[in-house]
Short mmCIF file of C-alpha atoms in Angstrom, two decimals:
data_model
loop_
_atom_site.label_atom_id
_atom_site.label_comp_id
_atom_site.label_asym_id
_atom_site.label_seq_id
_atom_site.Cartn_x
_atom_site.Cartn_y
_atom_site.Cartn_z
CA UNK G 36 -66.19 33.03 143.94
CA UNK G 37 -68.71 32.95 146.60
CA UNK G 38 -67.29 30.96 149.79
CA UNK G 39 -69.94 29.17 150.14
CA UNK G 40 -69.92 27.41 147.12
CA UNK G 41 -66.10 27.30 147.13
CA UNK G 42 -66.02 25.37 150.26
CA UNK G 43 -68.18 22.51 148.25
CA UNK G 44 -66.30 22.90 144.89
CA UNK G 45 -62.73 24.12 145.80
CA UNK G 46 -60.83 24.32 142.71
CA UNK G 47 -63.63 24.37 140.78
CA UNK G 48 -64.22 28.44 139.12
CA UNK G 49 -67.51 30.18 138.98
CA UNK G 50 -67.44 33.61 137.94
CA UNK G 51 -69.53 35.86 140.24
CA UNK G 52 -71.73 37.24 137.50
CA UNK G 53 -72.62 33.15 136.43
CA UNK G 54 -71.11 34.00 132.91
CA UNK G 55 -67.84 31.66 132.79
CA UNK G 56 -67.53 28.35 134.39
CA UNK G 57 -64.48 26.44 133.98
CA UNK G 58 -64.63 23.08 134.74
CA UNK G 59 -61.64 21.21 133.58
CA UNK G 60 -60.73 20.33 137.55
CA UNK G 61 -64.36 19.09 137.74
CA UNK G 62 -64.32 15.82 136.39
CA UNK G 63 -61.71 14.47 138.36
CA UNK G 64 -63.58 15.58 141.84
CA UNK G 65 -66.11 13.20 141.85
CA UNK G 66 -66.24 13.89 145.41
CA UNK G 67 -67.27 17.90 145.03
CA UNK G 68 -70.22 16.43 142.75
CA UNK G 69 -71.25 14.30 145.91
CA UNK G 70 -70.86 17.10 148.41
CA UNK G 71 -72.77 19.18 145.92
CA UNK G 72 -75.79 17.02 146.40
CA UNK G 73 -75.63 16.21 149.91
CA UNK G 74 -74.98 20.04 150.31
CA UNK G 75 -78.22 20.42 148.67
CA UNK G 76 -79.95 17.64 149.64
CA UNK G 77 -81.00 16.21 146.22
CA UNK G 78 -83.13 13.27 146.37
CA UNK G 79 -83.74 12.18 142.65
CA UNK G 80 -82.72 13.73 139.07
CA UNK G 81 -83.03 15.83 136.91
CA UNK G 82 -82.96 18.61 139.52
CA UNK G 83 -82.48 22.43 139.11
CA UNK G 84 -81.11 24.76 142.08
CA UNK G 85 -80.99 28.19 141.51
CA UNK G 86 -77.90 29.63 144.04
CA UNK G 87 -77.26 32.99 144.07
CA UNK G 88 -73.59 32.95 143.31
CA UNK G 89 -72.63 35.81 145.73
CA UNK G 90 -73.73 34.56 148.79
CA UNK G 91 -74.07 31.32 147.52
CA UNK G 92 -77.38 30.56 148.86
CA UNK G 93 -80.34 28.82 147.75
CA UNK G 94 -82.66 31.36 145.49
CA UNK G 95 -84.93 28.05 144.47
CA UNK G 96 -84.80 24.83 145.20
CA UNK G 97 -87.15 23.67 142.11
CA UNK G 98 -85.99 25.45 139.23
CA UNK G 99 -87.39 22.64 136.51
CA UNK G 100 -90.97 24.08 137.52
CA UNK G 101 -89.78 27.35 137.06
CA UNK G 102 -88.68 27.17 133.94
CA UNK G 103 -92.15 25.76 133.06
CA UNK G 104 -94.00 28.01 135.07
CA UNK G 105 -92.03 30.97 133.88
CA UNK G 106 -90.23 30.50 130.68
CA UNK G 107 -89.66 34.24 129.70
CA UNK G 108 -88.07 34.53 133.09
CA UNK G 109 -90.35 37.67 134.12
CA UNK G 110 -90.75 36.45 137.43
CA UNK G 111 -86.99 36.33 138.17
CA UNK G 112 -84.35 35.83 139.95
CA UNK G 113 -87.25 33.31 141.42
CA UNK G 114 -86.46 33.72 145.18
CA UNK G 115 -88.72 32.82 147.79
CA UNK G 116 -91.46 34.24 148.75
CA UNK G 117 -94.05 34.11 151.85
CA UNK G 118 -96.49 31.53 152.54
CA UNK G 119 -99.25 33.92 152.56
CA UNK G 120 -97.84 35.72 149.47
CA UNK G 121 -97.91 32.46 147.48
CA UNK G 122 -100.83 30.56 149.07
CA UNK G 123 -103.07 34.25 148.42
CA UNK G 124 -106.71 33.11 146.93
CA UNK G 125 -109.37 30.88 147.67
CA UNK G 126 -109.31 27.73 149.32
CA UNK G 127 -111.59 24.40 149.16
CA UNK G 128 -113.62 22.45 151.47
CA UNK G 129 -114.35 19.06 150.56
CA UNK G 130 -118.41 19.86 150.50
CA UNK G 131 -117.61 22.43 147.66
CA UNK G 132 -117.77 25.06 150.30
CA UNK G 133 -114.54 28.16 149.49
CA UNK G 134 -113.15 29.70 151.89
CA UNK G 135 -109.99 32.62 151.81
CA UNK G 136 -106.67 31.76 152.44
CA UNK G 137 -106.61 34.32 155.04
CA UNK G 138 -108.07 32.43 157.21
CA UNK G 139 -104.72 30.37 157.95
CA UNK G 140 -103.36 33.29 159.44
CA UNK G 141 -102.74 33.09 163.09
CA UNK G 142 -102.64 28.78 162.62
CA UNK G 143 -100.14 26.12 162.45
CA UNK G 144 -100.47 24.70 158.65
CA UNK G 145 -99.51 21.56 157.20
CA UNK G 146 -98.80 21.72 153.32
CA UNK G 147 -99.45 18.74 152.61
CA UNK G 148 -97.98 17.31 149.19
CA UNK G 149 -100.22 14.47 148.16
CA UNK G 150 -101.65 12.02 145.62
CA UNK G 151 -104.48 9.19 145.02
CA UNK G 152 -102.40 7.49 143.13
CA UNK G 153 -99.82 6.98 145.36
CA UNK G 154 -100.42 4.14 147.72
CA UNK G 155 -97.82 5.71 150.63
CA UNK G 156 -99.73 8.83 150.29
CA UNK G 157 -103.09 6.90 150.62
CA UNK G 158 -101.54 5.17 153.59
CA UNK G 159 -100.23 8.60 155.74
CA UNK G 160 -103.91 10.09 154.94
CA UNK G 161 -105.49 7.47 156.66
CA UNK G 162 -103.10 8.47 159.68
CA UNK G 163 -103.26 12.06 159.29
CA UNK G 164 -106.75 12.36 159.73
CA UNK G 165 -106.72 10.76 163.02
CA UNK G 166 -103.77 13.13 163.90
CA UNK G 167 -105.59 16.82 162.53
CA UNK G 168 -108.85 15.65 164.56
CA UNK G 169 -106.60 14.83 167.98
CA UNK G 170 -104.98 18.49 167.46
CA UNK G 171 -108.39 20.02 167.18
CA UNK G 172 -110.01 18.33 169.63
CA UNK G 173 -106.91 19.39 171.97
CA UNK G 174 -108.28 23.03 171.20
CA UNK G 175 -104.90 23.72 168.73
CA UNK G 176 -105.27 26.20 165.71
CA UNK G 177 -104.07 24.01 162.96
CA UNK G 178 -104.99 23.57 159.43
CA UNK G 179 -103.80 21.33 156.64
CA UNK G 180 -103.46 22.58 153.27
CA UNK G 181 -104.05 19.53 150.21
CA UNK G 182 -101.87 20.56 147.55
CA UNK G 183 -102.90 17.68 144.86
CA UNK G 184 -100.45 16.12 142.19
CA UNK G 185 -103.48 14.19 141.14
CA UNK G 186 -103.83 13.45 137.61
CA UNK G 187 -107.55 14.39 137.21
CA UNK G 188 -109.87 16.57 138.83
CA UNK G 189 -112.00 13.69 139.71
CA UNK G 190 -109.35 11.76 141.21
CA UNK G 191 -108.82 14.77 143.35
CA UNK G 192 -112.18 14.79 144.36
CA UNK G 193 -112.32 11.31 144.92
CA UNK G 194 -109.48 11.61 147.14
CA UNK G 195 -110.36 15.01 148.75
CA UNK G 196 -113.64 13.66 149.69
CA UNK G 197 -111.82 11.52 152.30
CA UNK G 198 -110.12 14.58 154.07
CA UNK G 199 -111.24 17.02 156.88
CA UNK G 200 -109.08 20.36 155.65
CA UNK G 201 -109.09 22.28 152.97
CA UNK G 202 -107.16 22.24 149.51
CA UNK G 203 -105.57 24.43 146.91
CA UNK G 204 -108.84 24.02 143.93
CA UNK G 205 -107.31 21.59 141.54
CA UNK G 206 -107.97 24.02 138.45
CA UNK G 207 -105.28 26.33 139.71
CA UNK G 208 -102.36 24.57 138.43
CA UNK G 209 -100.64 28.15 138.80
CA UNK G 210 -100.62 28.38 142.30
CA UNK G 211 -100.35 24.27 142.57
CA UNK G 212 -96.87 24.61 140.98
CA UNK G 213 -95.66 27.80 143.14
CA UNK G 214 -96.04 25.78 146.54
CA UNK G 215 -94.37 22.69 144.92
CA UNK G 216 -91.35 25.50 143.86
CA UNK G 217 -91.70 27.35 147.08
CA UNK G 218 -90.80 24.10 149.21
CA UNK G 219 -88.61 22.27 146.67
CA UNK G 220 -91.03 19.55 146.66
CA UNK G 221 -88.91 16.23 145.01
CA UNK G 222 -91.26 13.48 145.82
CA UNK G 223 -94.90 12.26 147.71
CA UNK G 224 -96.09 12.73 149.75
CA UNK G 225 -94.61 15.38 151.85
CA UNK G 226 -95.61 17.18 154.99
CA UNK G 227 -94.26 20.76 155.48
CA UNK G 228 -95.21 22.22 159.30
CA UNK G 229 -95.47 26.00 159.22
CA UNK G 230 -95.70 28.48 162.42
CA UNK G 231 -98.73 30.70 162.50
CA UNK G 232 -95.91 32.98 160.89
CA UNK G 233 -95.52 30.89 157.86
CA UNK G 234 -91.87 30.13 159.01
CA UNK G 235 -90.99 26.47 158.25
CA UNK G 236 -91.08 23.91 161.61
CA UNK G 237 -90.28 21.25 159.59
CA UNK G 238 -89.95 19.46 155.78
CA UNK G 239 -90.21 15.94 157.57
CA UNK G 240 -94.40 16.14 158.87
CA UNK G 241 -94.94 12.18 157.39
CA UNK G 242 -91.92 11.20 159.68
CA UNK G 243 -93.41 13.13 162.44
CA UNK G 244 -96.90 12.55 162.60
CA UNK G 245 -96.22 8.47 162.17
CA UNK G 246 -93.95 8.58 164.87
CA UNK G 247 -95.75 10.63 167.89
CA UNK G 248 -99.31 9.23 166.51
CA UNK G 249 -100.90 10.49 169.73
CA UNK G 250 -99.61 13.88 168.45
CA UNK G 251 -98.23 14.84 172.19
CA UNK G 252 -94.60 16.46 170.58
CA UNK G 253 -96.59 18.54 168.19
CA UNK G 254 -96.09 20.94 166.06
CA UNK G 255 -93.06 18.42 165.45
CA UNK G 256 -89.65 20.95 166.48
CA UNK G 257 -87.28 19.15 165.34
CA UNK G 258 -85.10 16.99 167.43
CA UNK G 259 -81.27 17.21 167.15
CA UNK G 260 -80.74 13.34 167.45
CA UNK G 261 -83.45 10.62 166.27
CA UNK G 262 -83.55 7.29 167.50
CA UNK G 263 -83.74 5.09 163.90
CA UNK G 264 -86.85 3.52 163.02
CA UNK G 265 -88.34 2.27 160.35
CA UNK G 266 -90.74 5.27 159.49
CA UNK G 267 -87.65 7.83 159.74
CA UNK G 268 -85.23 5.76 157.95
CA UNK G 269 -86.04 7.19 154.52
CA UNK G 270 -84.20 10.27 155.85
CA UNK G 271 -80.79 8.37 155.92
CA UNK G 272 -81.18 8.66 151.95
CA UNK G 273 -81.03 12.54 152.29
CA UNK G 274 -77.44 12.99 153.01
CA UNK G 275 -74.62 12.29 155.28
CA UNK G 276 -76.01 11.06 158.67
CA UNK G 277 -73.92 10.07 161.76
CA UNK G 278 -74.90 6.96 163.73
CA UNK G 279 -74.50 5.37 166.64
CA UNK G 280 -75.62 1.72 166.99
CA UNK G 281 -75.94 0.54 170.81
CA UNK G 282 -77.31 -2.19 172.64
CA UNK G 283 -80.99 -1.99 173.16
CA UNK G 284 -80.98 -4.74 175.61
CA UNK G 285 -79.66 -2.05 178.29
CA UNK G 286 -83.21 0.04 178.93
CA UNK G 287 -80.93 3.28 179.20
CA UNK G 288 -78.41 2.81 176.92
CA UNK G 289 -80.37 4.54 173.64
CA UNK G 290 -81.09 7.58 176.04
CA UNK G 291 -77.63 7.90 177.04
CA UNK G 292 -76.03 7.64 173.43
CA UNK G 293 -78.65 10.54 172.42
CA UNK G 294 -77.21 12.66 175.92
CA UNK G 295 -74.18 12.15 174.37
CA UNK G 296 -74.64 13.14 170.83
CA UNK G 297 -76.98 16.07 171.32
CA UNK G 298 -74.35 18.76 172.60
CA UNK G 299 -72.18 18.24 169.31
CA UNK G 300 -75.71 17.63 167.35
CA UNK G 301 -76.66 20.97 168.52
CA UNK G 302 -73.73 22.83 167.99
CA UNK G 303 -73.30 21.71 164.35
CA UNK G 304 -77.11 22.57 163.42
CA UNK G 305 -76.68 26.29 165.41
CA UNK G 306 -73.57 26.68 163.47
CA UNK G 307 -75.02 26.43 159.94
CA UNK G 308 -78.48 27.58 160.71
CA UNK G 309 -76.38 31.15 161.47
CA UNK G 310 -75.56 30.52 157.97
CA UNK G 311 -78.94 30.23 157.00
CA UNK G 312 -77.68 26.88 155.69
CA UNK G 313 -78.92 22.80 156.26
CA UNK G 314 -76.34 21.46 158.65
CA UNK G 315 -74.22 18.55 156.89
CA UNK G 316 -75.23 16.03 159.38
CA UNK G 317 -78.02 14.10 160.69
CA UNK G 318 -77.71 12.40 163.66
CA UNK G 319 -79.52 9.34 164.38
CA UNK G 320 -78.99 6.40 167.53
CA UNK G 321 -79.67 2.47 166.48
CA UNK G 322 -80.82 0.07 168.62
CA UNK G 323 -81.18 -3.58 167.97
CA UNK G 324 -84.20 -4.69 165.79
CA UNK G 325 -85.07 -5.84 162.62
CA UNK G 326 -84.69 -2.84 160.96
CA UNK G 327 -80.93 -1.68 162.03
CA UNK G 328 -79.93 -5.48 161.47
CA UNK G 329 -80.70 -4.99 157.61
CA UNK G 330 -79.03 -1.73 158.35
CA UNK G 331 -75.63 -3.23 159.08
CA UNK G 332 -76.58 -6.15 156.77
CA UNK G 333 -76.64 -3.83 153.54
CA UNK G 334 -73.49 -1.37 154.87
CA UNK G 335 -71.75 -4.40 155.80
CA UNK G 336 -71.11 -2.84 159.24
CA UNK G 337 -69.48 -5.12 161.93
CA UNK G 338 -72.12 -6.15 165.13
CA UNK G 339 -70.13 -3.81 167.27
CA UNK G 340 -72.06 -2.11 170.12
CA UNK G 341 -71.36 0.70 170.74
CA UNK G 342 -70.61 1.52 167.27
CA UNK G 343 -69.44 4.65 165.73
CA UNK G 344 -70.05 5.31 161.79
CA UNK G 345 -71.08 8.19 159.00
CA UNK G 346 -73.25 6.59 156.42
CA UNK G 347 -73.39 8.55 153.32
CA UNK G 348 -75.94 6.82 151.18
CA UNK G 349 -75.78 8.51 148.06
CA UNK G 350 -72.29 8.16 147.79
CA UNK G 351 -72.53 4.84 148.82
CA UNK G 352 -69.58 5.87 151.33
CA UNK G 353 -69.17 4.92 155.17
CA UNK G 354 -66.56 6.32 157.69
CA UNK G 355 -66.18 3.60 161.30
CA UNK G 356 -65.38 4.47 164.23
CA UNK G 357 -65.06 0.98 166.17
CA UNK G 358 -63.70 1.33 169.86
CA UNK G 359 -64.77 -0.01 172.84
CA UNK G 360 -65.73 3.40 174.44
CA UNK G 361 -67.19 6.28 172.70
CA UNK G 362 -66.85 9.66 174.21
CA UNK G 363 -68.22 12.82 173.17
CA UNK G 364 -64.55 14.18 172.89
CA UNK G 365 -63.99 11.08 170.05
CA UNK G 366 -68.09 11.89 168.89
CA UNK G 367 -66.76 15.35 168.10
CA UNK G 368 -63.24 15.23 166.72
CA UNK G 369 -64.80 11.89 164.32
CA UNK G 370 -67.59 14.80 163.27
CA UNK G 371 -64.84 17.43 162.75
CA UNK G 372 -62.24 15.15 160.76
CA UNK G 373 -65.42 14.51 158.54
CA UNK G 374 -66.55 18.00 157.92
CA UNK G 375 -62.64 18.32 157.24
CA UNK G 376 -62.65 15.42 154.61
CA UNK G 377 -60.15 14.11 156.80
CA UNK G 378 -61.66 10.52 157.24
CA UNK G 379 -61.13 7.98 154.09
CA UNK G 380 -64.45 6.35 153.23
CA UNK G 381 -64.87 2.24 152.82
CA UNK G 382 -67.52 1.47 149.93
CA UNK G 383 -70.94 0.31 151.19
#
């Protein structure tokens, strides 16, 4: 069996060429089903991931659109293709103008996953358009790309009508459905950053662009170690994340916790980016607010600064490291015991 995918399932048998599964060990691992979706960072159900069972890598990360979109299967083994490959026809403006989708080339883009209906989506437009002007008025080649999940075409031109860029034409469900499959798209609304390459930056553009709103860190390279807030909490819901609460009443304490997390932060992510795989951990510092008090409150974490702990939401699952000094020796082995399913978990 591919060693990827044995390290997640360990007894658990796939045959290399996908035809025999046996499963009898499976049922009594509930905790390879939850590294299974932290692995893969699933966010809601049903989902479908294609892996290719050699390598073990992702081949899609939306396979329920695939089966729609291709139920004949002439179009597999679905892998990935390029931006440019999948984006390839012609694009909207929102005064009916068209335009080709070559003309991204050589820009930072922003696919940007949206929705009238959705009142968050409504919400980050409003924002967005204040951050795409301050990037163009800076003189930076950058272009946002609406990919609708309206429900009519006159709600997407209702809602198009209130945005600068230029959109996939609502009528091409086709190539609508190949961007939602390319990016694994789970939920709205979503903000991919792509290089003038086409090369992902990042999946987490909302986060971004609310958090630097005068735009000065983009195009949004993502940081090895977050300080919590309340727009980048959602992301504790996407898997295992390592935090460390501190006292915000010391001015410098928050930017030394991050000098001490960011070595080990950025030797996990090299490590499984070599793999061409999501590293296992995000790594996030807490201060003291409103927001990491209903934090603790709904872990039922001690008030312990400095603080130590792995929250694994979707297992409901937290590992606690409480000691009076935290070092980036006891950071690293508390990371490595993890990663090692050497820690014991308390029930959030």
């Amino acid at each position: 069996m591919a060693g990827a995918l044995a390290e997640v399932l360990g007894e658990v048998l796939v045959a290399a060429d996908g035809e025999e599964v046996a499963v009898s060990a499976l049922a009594a691992r509930g905790v390879s089903l939850l590294k299974l979706w932290n692995k893969y960072r699933v966010s809601n159900i049903p989902s479908l991931i294609f892996i290719d069972a050699t390598t073990g890598k992702v081949v899609c990360r939306n396979g329920l659109l695939v089966i729609r979109d291709d139920p004949e299967g002439l179009e597999f083994p679905w892998g990935p293709k390029p931006f440019s490959e999948v984006v390839a026809g012609p694009l909207l403006r929102n005064n009916g103008q068209t335009l080709d989708s070559n003309a991204l080339e050589g820009s930072h883009v922003g696919v940007y996953f949206s929705a009238h209906w959705c009142p968050p989506c409504r919400s980050l437009t409003r924002v967005l358009v204040e951050s795409y002007r301050k990037i163009k008025d800076a003189g930076q080649k950058f272009e946002i790309l609406f990919v609708s999940a309206d429900r009519s075409e006159d709600s997407f031109k209702q809602y198009f009508s209130e945005m600068p860029w230029v959109a996939v034409p609502y009528t091409d469900e086709a190539r609508r459905s190949r961007l939602n499959r390319l990016y694994g798209i789970q939920g709205i609304p979503t903000l991919i950053v792509l290089d003038p390459k086409g090369e992902v930056i990042t999946r987490q553009g909302r986060v971004e662009v609310l958090n630097d709103v005068e735009c000065h860190d983009f195009p949004w390279h993502p940081k090895p170690v977050l300080e919590l807030t309340d727009s980048n909490a959602v992301q504790l819901n996407e898997g295992p994340c390592l935090v460390l609460f501190v006292d915000s009443e010391d001015d410098g304490e928050s930017e030394a916790a991050k000098q001490l997390i960011q070595p080990i932060a950025e030797k996990i992510i090299a490590k499984y980016k070599a793999k061409e795989e999501e590293a296992p951990l995000l790594f996030f510092v807490a201060g003291e607010d409103d927001m990491t008090d209903s934090l603790r409150d709904y872990t039922n974490l001690p008030e312990a600064a400095p603080l130590l702990t792995i929250l694994d939401m979707s297992a409901r699952a937290k590992y606690v490291m409480d000691v009076e000094e935290i070092t980036p020796e006891i950071v690293e082995a508390f990371v490595s015991d993890f990663l090692a399913d050497k820690l014991k978990p308390e029930p959030i």
